[in-house]
PDB file of C-alpha atoms and ligand atoms in Angstrom:
ATOM      1  CA  MET A 109     -57.058  47.809 -35.414  1.00  0.00           C
ATOM      2  CA  SER A 110     -56.897  44.294 -33.951  1.00  0.00           C
ATOM      3  CA  PRO A 111     -55.958  43.865 -30.259  1.00  0.00           C
ATOM      4  CA  SER A 112     -52.517  42.524 -31.182  1.00  0.00           C
ATOM      5  CA  ASP A 113     -51.537  45.536 -33.324  1.00  0.00           C
ATOM      6  CA  THR A 114     -48.965  47.846 -31.733  1.00  0.00           C
ATOM      7  CA  SER A 115     -47.075  50.917 -32.893  1.00  0.00           C
ATOM      8  CA  THR A 116     -44.073  48.703 -33.674  1.00  0.00           C
ATOM      9  CA  GLY A 117     -46.008  46.102 -35.672  1.00  0.00           C
ATOM     10  CA  ASP A 118     -47.793  42.878 -34.915  1.00  0.00           C
ATOM     11  CA  TRP A 119     -45.636  41.230 -32.254  1.00  0.00           C
ATOM     12  CA  THR A 120     -47.764  38.093 -32.061  1.00  0.00           C
ATOM     13  CA  ARG A 121     -47.481  37.470 -35.781  1.00  0.00           C
ATOM     14  CA  ASN A 122     -43.821  38.502 -36.273  1.00  0.00           C
ATOM     15  CA  PRO A 123     -41.977  37.886 -32.990  1.00  0.00           C
ATOM     16  CA  GLU A 124     -38.756  36.734 -34.687  1.00  0.00           C
ATOM     17  CA  GLU A 125     -38.680  39.670 -37.087  1.00  0.00           C
ATOM     18  CA  LEU A 126     -39.224  42.199 -34.302  1.00  0.00           C
ATOM     19  CA  GLY A 127     -36.786  40.399 -32.006  1.00  0.00           C
ATOM     20  CA  ALA A 128     -34.116  40.651 -34.710  1.00  0.00           C
ATOM     21  CA  LYS A 129     -34.853  44.365 -35.080  1.00  0.00           C
ATOM     22  CA  TYR A 130     -34.284  45.120 -31.415  1.00  0.00           C
ATOM     23  CA  PHE A 131     -31.723  42.506 -30.375  1.00  0.00           C
ATOM     24  CA  GLY A 132     -30.099  40.415 -33.090  1.00  0.00           C
ATOM     25  CA  SER A 133     -27.002  38.346 -32.540  1.00  0.00           C
ATOM     26  CA  PRO A 134     -23.693  39.888 -31.436  1.00  0.00           C
ATOM     27  CA  PRO A 135     -21.297  40.879 -34.236  1.00  0.00           C
ATOM     28  CA  ALA A 136     -18.618  38.366 -35.188  1.00  0.00           C
ATOM     29  CA  PRO A 137     -15.625  38.873 -32.853  1.00  0.00           C
ATOM     30  CA  VAL A 138     -12.573  40.212 -34.659  1.00  0.00           C
ATOM     31  CA  CYS A 139      -9.023  41.292 -33.878  1.00  0.00           C
ATOM     32  CA  VAL A 140      -8.071  44.401 -35.801  1.00  0.00           C
ATOM     33  CA  ASP A 141      -4.545  45.765 -36.356  1.00  0.00           C
ATOM     34  CA  PHE A 142      -4.059  49.266 -37.655  1.00  0.00           C
ATOM     35  CA  GLY A 143      -1.403  51.321 -39.362  1.00  0.00           C
ATOM     36  CA  ALA A 144      -1.424  54.938 -40.505  1.00  0.00           C
ATOM     37  CA  LEU A 145       1.000  57.468 -41.919  1.00  0.00           C
ATOM     38  CA  SER A 146       0.864  60.931 -43.442  1.00  0.00           C
ATOM     39  CA  HIS A 147       3.721  62.731 -45.207  1.00  0.00           C
ATOM     40  CA  PRO A 148       3.840  66.180 -46.852  1.00  0.00           C
ATOM     41  CA  GLY A 149       5.626  64.732 -49.885  1.00  0.00           C
ATOM     42  CA  LYS A 150       8.631  66.187 -51.708  1.00  0.00           C
ATOM     43  CA  VAL A 151       7.071  69.254 -53.300  1.00  0.00           C
ATOM     44  CA  ARG A 152       4.583  70.858 -50.945  1.00  0.00           C
ATOM     45  CA  ALA A 153       5.622  72.817 -47.876  1.00  0.00           C
ATOM     46  CA  ASN A 154       2.571  71.924 -45.790  1.00  0.00           C
ATOM     47  CA  ASN A 155       0.412  68.860 -45.292  1.00  0.00           C
ATOM     48  CA  GLU A 156      -3.291  69.349 -46.033  1.00  0.00           C
ATOM     49  CA  ASP A 157      -4.163  65.710 -45.299  1.00  0.00           C
ATOM     50  CA  HIS A 158      -5.452  64.486 -41.963  1.00  0.00           C
ATOM     51  CA  TYR A 159      -6.499  61.059 -40.726  1.00  0.00           C
ATOM     52  CA  ALA A 160      -8.020  59.435 -37.647  1.00  0.00           C
ATOM     53  CA  VAL A 161      -8.570  55.882 -36.460  1.00  0.00           C
ATOM     54  CA  VAL A 162     -11.144  55.788 -33.682  1.00  0.00           C
ATOM     55  CA  ARG A 163     -12.333  52.936 -31.498  1.00  0.00           C
ATOM     56  CA  ARG A 164     -15.731  53.057 -29.808  1.00  0.00           C
ATOM     57  CA  ARG A 165     -16.493  50.532 -27.116  1.00  0.00           C
ATOM     58  CA  ARG A 166     -19.422  49.358 -25.083  1.00  0.00           C
ATOM     59  CA  SER A 167     -18.927  46.980 -22.213  1.00  0.00           C
ATOM     60  CA  ARG A 168     -20.898  45.427 -19.419  1.00  0.00           C
ATOM     61  CA  GLU A 169     -19.679  43.682 -16.272  1.00  0.00           C
ATOM     62  CA  VAL A 170     -21.287  42.628 -13.048  1.00  0.00           C
ATOM     63  CA  LEU A 171     -20.109  44.576 -10.007  1.00  0.00           C
ATOM     64  CA  LEU A 172     -22.111  42.773  -7.301  1.00  0.00           C
ATOM     65  CA  THR A 173     -24.347  39.705  -7.435  1.00  0.00           C
ATOM     66  CA  ASN A 174     -25.119  36.471  -5.672  1.00  0.00           C
ATOM     67  CA  LEU A 175     -25.721  34.665  -8.971  1.00  0.00           C
ATOM     68  CA  PRO A 176     -23.036  32.252 -10.174  1.00  0.00           C
ATOM     69  CA  ALA A 177     -20.462  34.391 -12.039  1.00  0.00           C
ATOM     70  CA  ALA A 178     -20.768  32.289 -15.196  1.00  0.00           C
ATOM     71  CA  SER A 179     -24.458  33.119 -15.505  1.00  0.00           C
ATOM     72  CA  LEU A 180     -23.736  36.820 -16.156  1.00  0.00           C
ATOM     73  CA  PRO A 181     -20.734  36.823 -18.478  1.00  0.00           C
ATOM     74  CA  PRO A 182     -19.087  40.155 -19.337  1.00  0.00           C
ATOM     75  CA  LEU A 183     -19.769  41.825 -22.657  1.00  0.00           C
ATOM     76  CA  ARG A 184     -17.452  43.973 -24.699  1.00  0.00           C
ATOM     77  CA  GLU A 185     -18.046  45.166 -28.238  1.00  0.00           C
ATOM     78  CA  ASP A 186     -15.798  47.421 -30.271  1.00  0.00           C
ATOM     79  CA  ALA A 187     -16.561  49.394 -33.405  1.00  0.00           C
ATOM     80  CA  TYR A 188     -13.967  51.299 -35.415  1.00  0.00           C
ATOM     81  CA  THR A 189     -13.985  54.291 -37.689  1.00  0.00           C
ATOM     82  CA  LEU A 190     -11.139  54.979 -40.117  1.00  0.00           C
ATOM     83  CA  THR A 191     -11.096  58.382 -41.802  1.00  0.00           C
ATOM     84  CA  VAL A 192      -8.900  60.290 -44.252  1.00  0.00           C
ATOM     85  CA  ALA A 193      -9.481  63.874 -45.407  1.00  0.00           C
ATOM     86  CA  ASP A 194      -7.583  65.836 -48.053  1.00  0.00           C
ATOM     87  CA  GLY A 195      -8.080  69.584 -47.766  1.00  0.00           C
ATOM     88  CA  MET A 196      -7.964  72.173 -50.529  1.00  0.00           C
ATOM     89  CA  GLY A 197      -7.873  75.959 -50.812  1.00  0.00           C
ATOM     90  CA  GLY A 198      -5.381  78.765 -50.978  1.00  0.00           C
ATOM     91  CA  HIS A 199      -2.652  79.493 -48.424  1.00  0.00           C
ATOM     92  CA  ALA A 200      -2.937  76.998 -45.545  1.00  0.00           C
ATOM     93  CA  CYS A 201      -6.717  76.760 -45.513  1.00  0.00           C
ATOM     94  CA  GLY A 202      -6.844  73.243 -46.982  1.00  0.00           C
ATOM     95  CA  GLU A 203      -5.114  72.145 -43.810  1.00  0.00           C
ATOM     96  CA  VAL A 204      -7.811  73.864 -41.746  1.00  0.00           C
ATOM     97  CA  ALA A 205     -10.646  72.338 -43.811  1.00  0.00           C
ATOM     98  CA  SER A 206      -9.519  68.715 -43.436  1.00  0.00           C
ATOM     99  CA  MET A 207      -8.755  69.216 -39.734  1.00  0.00           C
ATOM    100  CA  MET A 208     -12.146  70.886 -39.154  1.00  0.00           C
ATOM    101  CA  ALA A 209     -13.957  68.070 -40.979  1.00  0.00           C
ATOM    102  CA  LEU A 210     -12.441  65.477 -38.641  1.00  0.00           C
ATOM    103  CA  HIS A 211     -12.998  67.672 -35.599  1.00  0.00           C
ATOM    104  CA  LEU A 212     -16.660  68.263 -36.505  1.00  0.00           C
ATOM    105  CA  SER A 213     -17.155  64.545 -37.216  1.00  0.00           C
ATOM    106  CA  TRP A 214     -15.814  63.827 -33.733  1.00  0.00           C
ATOM    107  CA  GLU A 215     -18.158  66.331 -32.125  1.00  0.00           C
ATOM    108  CA  LEU A 216     -21.233  65.316 -34.108  1.00  0.00           C
ATOM    109  CA  THR A 217     -20.815  61.586 -33.576  1.00  0.00           C
ATOM    110  CA  GLY A 218     -19.954  62.185 -29.909  1.00  0.00           C
ATOM    111  CA  SER A 219     -23.256  63.908 -29.298  1.00  0.00           C
ATOM    112  CA  ALA A 220     -25.351  61.439 -31.325  1.00  0.00           C
ATOM    113  CA  PHE A 221     -28.156  59.669 -29.426  1.00  0.00           C
ATOM    114  CA  LYS A 222     -26.953  56.318 -30.627  1.00  0.00           C
ATOM    115  CA  TRP A 223     -23.654  54.658 -31.489  1.00  0.00           C
ATOM    116  CA  HIS A 224     -23.807  51.682 -33.813  1.00  0.00           C
ATOM    117  CA  PHE A 225     -22.210  48.419 -32.713  1.00  0.00           C
ATOM    118  CA  LYS A 226     -24.131  46.208 -35.132  1.00  0.00           C
ATOM    119  CA  LEU A 227     -24.807  46.805 -38.795  1.00  0.00           C
ATOM    120  CA  THR A 228     -27.997  44.969 -39.590  1.00  0.00           C
ATOM    121  CA  ALA A 229     -29.857  46.256 -42.653  1.00  0.00           C
ATOM    122  CA  GLU A 230     -31.901  48.583 -40.431  1.00  0.00           C
ATOM    123  CA  GLU A 231     -28.868  49.880 -38.533  1.00  0.00           C
ATOM    124  CA  ALA A 232     -26.993  50.439 -41.783  1.00  0.00           C
ATOM    125  CA  ALA A 233     -29.940  52.422 -43.166  1.00  0.00           C
ATOM    126  CA  GLU A 234     -30.054  54.525 -39.998  1.00  0.00           C
ATOM    127  CA  LEU A 235     -26.310  55.107 -40.105  1.00  0.00           C
ATOM    128  CA  THR A 236     -26.450  56.014 -43.789  1.00  0.00           C
ATOM    129  CA  GLU A 237     -28.958  58.736 -42.910  1.00  0.00           C
ATOM    130  CA  GLN A 238     -26.709  59.911 -40.063  1.00  0.00           C
ATOM    131  CA  PHE A 239     -23.710  60.125 -42.414  1.00  0.00           C
ATOM    132  CA  ARG A 240     -25.769  62.251 -44.810  1.00  0.00           C
ATOM    133  CA  VAL A 241     -26.755  64.626 -42.021  1.00  0.00           C
ATOM    134  CA  TYR A 242     -23.160  64.861 -40.761  1.00  0.00           C
ATOM    135  CA  GLY A 243     -22.064  65.651 -44.324  1.00  0.00           C
ATOM    136  CA  GLN A 244     -24.603  68.462 -44.651  1.00  0.00           C
ATOM    137  CA  VAL A 245     -23.674  69.978 -41.276  1.00  0.00           C
ATOM    138  CA  ILE A 246     -19.927  69.856 -41.972  1.00  0.00           C
ATOM    139  CA  HIS A 247     -20.452  71.235 -45.488  1.00  0.00           C
ATOM    140  CA  ARG A 248     -22.408  74.244 -44.187  1.00  0.00           C
ATOM    141  CA  LYS A 249     -20.013  74.843 -41.293  1.00  0.00           C
ATOM    142  CA  LEU A 250     -16.950  74.916 -43.564  1.00  0.00           C
ATOM    143  CA  GLN A 251     -18.719  77.307 -45.927  1.00  0.00           C
ATOM    144  CA  GLU A 252     -19.711  79.556 -43.017  1.00  0.00           C
ATOM    145  CA  LEU A 253     -16.135  79.638 -41.745  1.00  0.00           C
ATOM    146  CA  GLY A 254     -14.928  80.433 -45.263  1.00  0.00           C
ATOM    147  CA  GLN A 255     -17.378  83.320 -45.545  1.00  0.00           C
ATOM    148  CA  ALA A 256     -16.534  84.663 -42.085  1.00  0.00           C
ATOM    149  CA  GLU A 257     -12.770  84.763 -42.586  1.00  0.00           C
ATOM    150  CA  SER A 258     -11.237  85.834 -45.890  1.00  0.00           C
ATOM    151  CA  ARG A 259      -8.097  83.685 -45.520  1.00  0.00           C
ATOM    152  CA  LEU A 260     -10.376  80.605 -45.341  1.00  0.00           C
ATOM    153  CA  ALA A 261     -12.555  81.587 -48.324  1.00  0.00           C
ATOM    154  CA  GLY A 262     -13.510  78.608 -50.493  1.00  0.00           C
ATOM    155  CA  MET A 263     -11.817  76.017 -48.322  1.00  0.00           C
ATOM    156  CA  GLY A 264     -13.025  72.453 -48.757  1.00  0.00           C
ATOM    157  CA  THR A 265     -12.029  68.870 -48.184  1.00  0.00           C
ATOM    158  CA  THR A 266     -12.562  65.307 -49.264  1.00  0.00           C
ATOM    159  CA  LEU A 267     -13.566  62.797 -46.617  1.00  0.00           C
ATOM    160  CA  THR A 268     -13.576  59.039 -46.866  1.00  0.00           C
ATOM    161  CA  ALA A 269     -14.551  57.012 -43.800  1.00  0.00           C
ATOM    162  CA  VAL A 270     -15.296  53.391 -42.982  1.00  0.00           C
ATOM    163  CA  LEU A 271     -17.174  52.304 -39.888  1.00  0.00           C
ATOM    164  CA  THR A 272     -16.760  48.643 -38.976  1.00  0.00           C
ATOM    165  CA  ALA A 273     -18.614  46.569 -36.381  1.00  0.00           C
ATOM    166  CA  GLY A 274     -17.402  42.989 -36.278  1.00  0.00           C
ATOM    167  CA  LEU A 275     -17.068  42.032 -39.927  1.00  0.00           C
ATOM    168  CA  ASP A 276     -19.768  44.419 -41.147  1.00  0.00           C
ATOM    169  CA  ALA A 277     -18.691  47.745 -42.613  1.00  0.00           C
ATOM    170  CA  LEU A 278     -20.172  50.885 -44.066  1.00  0.00           C
ATOM    171  CA  VAL A 279     -18.134  53.208 -46.266  1.00  0.00           C
ATOM    172  CA  ALA A 280     -19.026  56.920 -46.453  1.00  0.00           C
ATOM    173  CA  HIS A 281     -17.368  58.952 -49.157  1.00  0.00           C
ATOM    174  CA  VAL A 282     -17.061  62.495 -50.529  1.00  0.00           C
ATOM    175  CA  GLY A 283     -14.374  63.548 -53.022  1.00  0.00           C
ATOM    176  CA  ASP A 284     -11.396  61.752 -54.546  1.00  0.00           C
ATOM    177  CA  SER A 285      -9.689  60.081 -51.616  1.00  0.00           C
ATOM    178  CA  ARG A 286     -10.269  56.338 -51.845  1.00  0.00           C
ATOM    179  CA  ALA A 287     -11.146  53.206 -49.905  1.00  0.00           C
ATOM    180  CA  TYR A 288      -9.854  49.836 -51.112  1.00  0.00           C
ATOM    181  CA  LEU A 289     -10.490  46.262 -50.029  1.00  0.00           C
ATOM    182  CA  PHE A 290      -7.512  43.891 -50.212  1.00  0.00           C
ATOM    183  CA  ARG A 291      -8.822  40.318 -50.129  1.00  0.00           C
ATOM    184  CA  ALA A 292      -6.982  37.119 -50.986  1.00  0.00           C
ATOM    185  CA  GLY A 293      -4.291  39.004 -52.889  1.00  0.00           C
ATOM    186  CA  ALA A 294      -6.703  41.124 -54.950  1.00  0.00           C
ATOM    187  CA  LEU A 295      -7.233  44.869 -54.591  1.00  0.00           C
ATOM    188  CA  GLU A 296     -10.740  46.259 -55.156  1.00  0.00           C
ATOM    189  CA  GLN A 297     -11.521  49.971 -55.223  1.00  0.00           C
ATOM    190  CA  LEU A 298     -14.639  50.496 -53.095  1.00  0.00           C
ATOM    191  CA  THR A 299     -15.207  54.197 -53.751  1.00  0.00           C
ATOM    192  CA  ARG A 300     -15.751  56.188 -56.921  1.00  0.00           C
ATOM    193  CA  ASP A 301     -13.861  59.426 -57.454  1.00  0.00           C
ATOM    194  CA  HIS A 302     -16.073  62.520 -57.411  1.00  0.00           C
ATOM    195  CA  THR A 303     -14.073  64.231 -60.147  1.00  0.00           C
ATOM    196  CA  LEU A 304     -14.781  65.801 -63.512  1.00  0.00           C
ATOM    197  CA  HIS A 305     -12.752  63.033 -65.109  1.00  0.00           C
ATOM    198  CA  GLN A 306     -14.803  60.250 -63.515  1.00  0.00           C
ATOM    199  CA  GLN A 307     -17.990  62.048 -64.560  1.00  0.00           C
ATOM    200  CA  LEU A 308     -16.834  62.085 -68.206  1.00  0.00           C
ATOM    201  CA  VAL A 309     -15.842  58.412 -67.973  1.00  0.00           C
ATOM    202  CA  ASP A 310     -19.318  57.590 -66.615  1.00  0.00           C
ATOM    203  CA  ARG A 311     -20.893  59.405 -69.576  1.00  0.00           C
ATOM    204  CA  GLY A 312     -18.734  57.471 -71.995  1.00  0.00           C
ATOM    205  CA  ALA A 313     -16.867  60.582 -73.126  1.00  0.00           C
ATOM    206  CA  LEU A 314     -13.506  59.301 -71.879  1.00  0.00           C
ATOM    207  CA  PRO A 315     -12.100  55.767 -71.837  1.00  0.00           C
ATOM    208  CA  SER A 316     -11.046  55.144 -68.210  1.00  0.00           C
ATOM    209  CA  VAL A 317      -9.806  56.586 -64.959  1.00  0.00           C
ATOM    210  CA  ALA A 318      -6.375  55.154 -65.677  1.00  0.00           C
ATOM    211  CA  SER A 319      -5.945  57.751 -68.439  1.00  0.00           C
ATOM    212  CA  ALA A 320      -6.688  60.643 -66.093  1.00  0.00           C
ATOM    213  CA  THR A 321      -4.187  63.452 -66.074  1.00  0.00           C
ATOM    214  CA  GLY A 322      -3.877  67.024 -64.944  1.00  0.00           C
ATOM    215  CA  PHE A 323      -6.806  69.400 -64.778  1.00  0.00           C
ATOM    216  CA  MET A 324      -9.833  67.094 -65.053  1.00  0.00           C
ATOM    217  CA  ARG A 325      -8.365  64.614 -62.624  1.00  0.00           C
ATOM    218  CA  SER A 326      -7.991  67.228 -59.934  1.00  0.00           C
ATOM    219  CA  VAL A 327     -11.355  68.999 -60.380  1.00  0.00           C
ATOM    220  CA  LEU A 328     -13.754  67.740 -57.737  1.00  0.00           C
ATOM    221  CA  THR A 329     -17.475  67.566 -58.498  1.00  0.00           C
ATOM    222  CA  ASN A 330     -18.406  66.963 -54.858  1.00  0.00           C
ATOM    223  CA  CYS A 331     -16.681  68.000 -51.629  1.00  0.00           C
ATOM    224  CA  LEU A 332     -17.284  69.207 -48.095  1.00  0.00           C
ATOM    225  CA  GLY A 333     -17.155  73.015 -48.034  1.00  0.00           C
ATOM    226  CA  GLY A 334     -15.866  74.676 -51.199  1.00  0.00           C
ATOM    227  CA  THR A 335     -18.284  76.499 -53.469  1.00  0.00           C
ATOM    228  CA  TYR A 336     -20.910  73.907 -54.428  1.00  0.00           C
ATOM    229  CA  PRO A 337     -24.320  74.540 -52.839  1.00  0.00           C
ATOM    230  CA  ASP A 338     -24.748  70.926 -51.780  1.00  0.00           C
ATOM    231  CA  VAL A 339     -22.800  67.824 -50.882  1.00  0.00           C
ATOM    232  CA  LYS A 340     -23.658  64.207 -51.583  1.00  0.00           C
ATOM    233  CA  VAL A 341     -22.388  61.562 -49.176  1.00  0.00           C
ATOM    234  CA  GLU A 342     -22.137  58.234 -50.986  1.00  0.00           C
ATOM    235  CA  THR A 343     -22.335  55.124 -48.827  1.00  0.00           C
ATOM    236  CA  TYR A 344     -21.413  51.525 -49.550  1.00  0.00           C
ATOM    237  CA  PRO A 345     -22.230  48.571 -47.244  1.00  0.00           C
ATOM    238  CA  LEU A 346     -19.664  45.800 -47.082  1.00  0.00           C
ATOM    239  CA  ARG A 347     -19.237  42.406 -45.394  1.00  0.00           C
ATOM    240  CA  LEU A 348     -15.619  41.707 -44.496  1.00  0.00           C
ATOM    241  CA  ALA A 349     -13.992  38.275 -44.355  1.00  0.00           C
ATOM    242  CA  ASP A 350     -11.238  36.839 -42.193  1.00  0.00           C
ATOM    243  CA  GLY A 351      -7.879  38.282 -43.310  1.00  0.00           C
ATOM    244  CA  ASP A 352      -9.321  41.247 -45.215  1.00  0.00           C
ATOM    245  CA  ARG A 353      -7.527  44.564 -45.208  1.00  0.00           C
ATOM    246  CA  LEU A 354      -9.117  47.977 -45.683  1.00  0.00           C
ATOM    247  CA  LEU A 355      -6.957  50.739 -47.127  1.00  0.00           C
ATOM    248  CA  LEU A 356      -7.955  54.404 -47.084  1.00  0.00           C
ATOM    249  CA  CYS A 357      -5.708  56.886 -48.865  1.00  0.00           C
ATOM    250  CA  THR A 358      -5.525  60.330 -50.391  1.00  0.00           C
ATOM    251  CA  ASP A 359      -4.753  60.999 -54.040  1.00  0.00           C
ATOM    252  CA  GLY A 360      -1.114  61.638 -53.118  1.00  0.00           C
ATOM    253  CA  LEU A 361      -0.834  57.841 -53.069  1.00  0.00           C
ATOM    254  CA  THR A 362      -3.040  56.895 -56.004  1.00  0.00           C
ATOM    255  CA  ASP A 363      -1.559  59.525 -58.331  1.00  0.00           C
ATOM    256  CA  MET A 364       1.905  58.116 -57.662  1.00  0.00           C
ATOM    257  CA  LEU A 365       1.206  54.361 -57.508  1.00  0.00           C
ATOM    258  CA  SER A 366      -0.831  52.117 -59.780  1.00  0.00           C
ATOM    259  CA  ALA A 367      -3.330  49.673 -58.283  1.00  0.00           C
ATOM    260  CA  GLU A 368      -0.888  46.883 -59.153  1.00  0.00           C
ATOM    261  CA  GLU A 369       1.891  48.560 -57.181  1.00  0.00           C
ATOM    262  CA  ILE A 370      -0.361  49.118 -54.164  1.00  0.00           C
ATOM    263  CA  SER A 371      -1.469  45.517 -54.354  1.00  0.00           C
ATOM    264  CA  GLY A 372       2.160  44.343 -54.543  1.00  0.00           C
ATOM    265  CA  VAL A 373       3.126  46.280 -51.413  1.00  0.00           C
ATOM    266  CA  LEU A 374       0.133  44.913 -49.467  1.00  0.00           C
ATOM    267  CA  ALA A 375       0.911  41.366 -50.586  1.00  0.00           C
ATOM    268  CA  HIS A 376       4.521  41.775 -49.432  1.00  0.00           C
ATOM    269  CA  HIS A 377       3.848  43.358 -46.006  1.00  0.00           C
ATOM    270  CA  SER A 378       1.192  41.851 -43.750  1.00  0.00           C
ATOM    271  CA  ASP A 379       1.869  44.216 -40.818  1.00  0.00           C
ATOM    272  CA  PRO A 380      -0.338  47.284 -41.385  1.00  0.00           C
ATOM    273  CA  GLN A 381       2.113  49.883 -40.062  1.00  0.00           C
ATOM    274  CA  VAL A 382       5.003  48.406 -42.044  1.00  0.00           C
ATOM    275  CA  ALA A 383       2.801  48.357 -45.160  1.00  0.00           C
ATOM    276  CA  CYS A 384       1.844  52.027 -44.623  1.00  0.00           C
ATOM    277  CA  GLY A 385       5.541  52.950 -44.396  1.00  0.00           C
ATOM    278  CA  ALA A 386       6.283  51.008 -47.591  1.00  0.00           C
ATOM    279  CA  LEU A 387       3.383  52.645 -49.483  1.00  0.00           C
ATOM    280  CA  VAL A 388       4.485  56.156 -48.488  1.00  0.00           C
ATOM    281  CA  ASP A 389       8.136  55.365 -49.329  1.00  0.00           C
ATOM    282  CA  ARG A 390       7.025  54.186 -52.771  1.00  0.00           C
ATOM    283  CA  ALA A 391       4.990  57.374 -53.350  1.00  0.00           C
ATOM    284  CA  LEU A 392       8.030  59.461 -52.384  1.00  0.00           C
ATOM    285  CA  ASP A 393      10.280  57.387 -54.684  1.00  0.00           C
ATOM    286  CA  HIS A 394       7.860  58.156 -57.544  1.00  0.00           C
ATOM    287  CA  GLY A 395       8.156  61.895 -56.945  1.00  0.00           C
ATOM    288  CA  GLY A 396       5.990  62.599 -53.883  1.00  0.00           C
ATOM    289  CA  LYS A 397       4.255  65.410 -55.783  1.00  0.00           C
ATOM    290  CA  ASP A 398       1.445  65.732 -53.253  1.00  0.00           C
ATOM    291  CA  ASN A 399       0.774  65.081 -49.587  1.00  0.00           C
ATOM    292  CA  VAL A 400       0.351  61.345 -49.121  1.00  0.00           C
ATOM    293  CA  THR A 401      -1.750  59.684 -46.435  1.00  0.00           C
ATOM    294  CA  VAL A 402      -2.602  56.046 -45.836  1.00  0.00           C
ATOM    295  CA  VAL A 403      -4.678  54.251 -43.192  1.00  0.00           C
ATOM    296  CA  LEU A 404      -4.734  50.466 -43.163  1.00  0.00           C
ATOM    297  CA  ALA A 405      -6.687  47.969 -41.052  1.00  0.00           C
ATOM    298  CA  ARG A 406      -6.378  44.185 -41.025  1.00  0.00           C
ATOM    299  CA  TYR A 407      -9.334  42.092 -39.794  1.00  0.00           C
ATOM    300  CA  VAL A 408      -8.786  38.664 -38.305  1.00  0.00           C
ATOM    301  CA  ALA A 409     -11.668  36.580 -36.981  1.00  0.00           C
ATOM    302  CA  ALA A 410     -11.155  36.032 -33.237  1.00  0.00           C
ATOM    303  CA  PRO A 411     -12.499  33.599 -30.642  1.00  0.00           C
ATOM    304  CA  PRO A 412     -15.103  35.045 -28.247  1.00  0.00           C
ATOM    305  CA  LEU A 413     -14.048  36.571 -24.898  1.00  0.00           C
ATOM    306  CA  PRO A 414     -13.144  34.006 -22.206  1.00  0.00           C
ATOM    307  CA  GLU A 415     -15.711  33.223 -19.571  1.00  0.00           C
ATOM    308  CA  PRO A 416     -15.178  34.740 -16.096  1.00  0.00           C
ATOM    309  CA  GLY A 417     -12.540  33.000 -14.022  1.00  0.00           C
ATOM    310  CA  ARG A 418     -10.797  31.605 -17.094  1.00  0.00           C
ATOM    311  CA  PRO A 419      -7.611  33.011 -18.621  1.00  0.00           C
TER     312      PRO A 419
HETATM  313 CA1   CA B1921      -4.138  65.662 -52.355  1.00  0.00          CA
END
């Protein structure tokens, strides 16, 4: 080993690469507006969907110093997590499963050694691994609860989440809830349904998801809890742009509205909460056959924080 070799690599030969690994530049400042709504629909007595929009923050400010104030400017960085979960199981246990999945996510991420405020390639890889571990833990916990209490037997849930830091995002997905990107008037589905129907489409045995109906559409091939021995958490990195909107929703929306209809509502309503209300109203107008849940976030590039002493 040469004298310049260290456990973290050759600092003298790759100072910029290592500097980027440990420091990097701050994420692009953004203003984010949110909306969210969940409705039991017109047919079901209870609501098995749950959602959460969470902000994490790190900040730094000088309390005492004799340096000029401008030399130690304050720092504040926010990261957001949007999540929807659609529970399933007999009686009211679907409700318990989706609630438990969000509750366990809260506890697990709260006790993590590290919270991510930047999503460089390395951070995204680390977070992807974390999401997989969270998925495994939640999967096992739901199955344990189902085995311990007969009324909860077989309970399971979908879970679709997006973590955003600045304009970088990472989608984590299990089941048939969906995440969409609405950019410049176009709606793009970011997630793939983990259903029997999608599996047959992938194998070329069926023409498209649009033709999905009934049984195959509703049979999940991957979920948290339930009866499958394992769970697979799919992740998708994403770079947002100024004006982008992220929509997360349960199948109570996508079974009632076509992508064109969703796109039309988003194009018509820029305010996220108003758009959520309009999407749910439309799902109810079309029959509201299932619980319907929507979470919407709009990202607008923002100027950096003002320097101390300035408004
Ligand atoms: Ca549902």
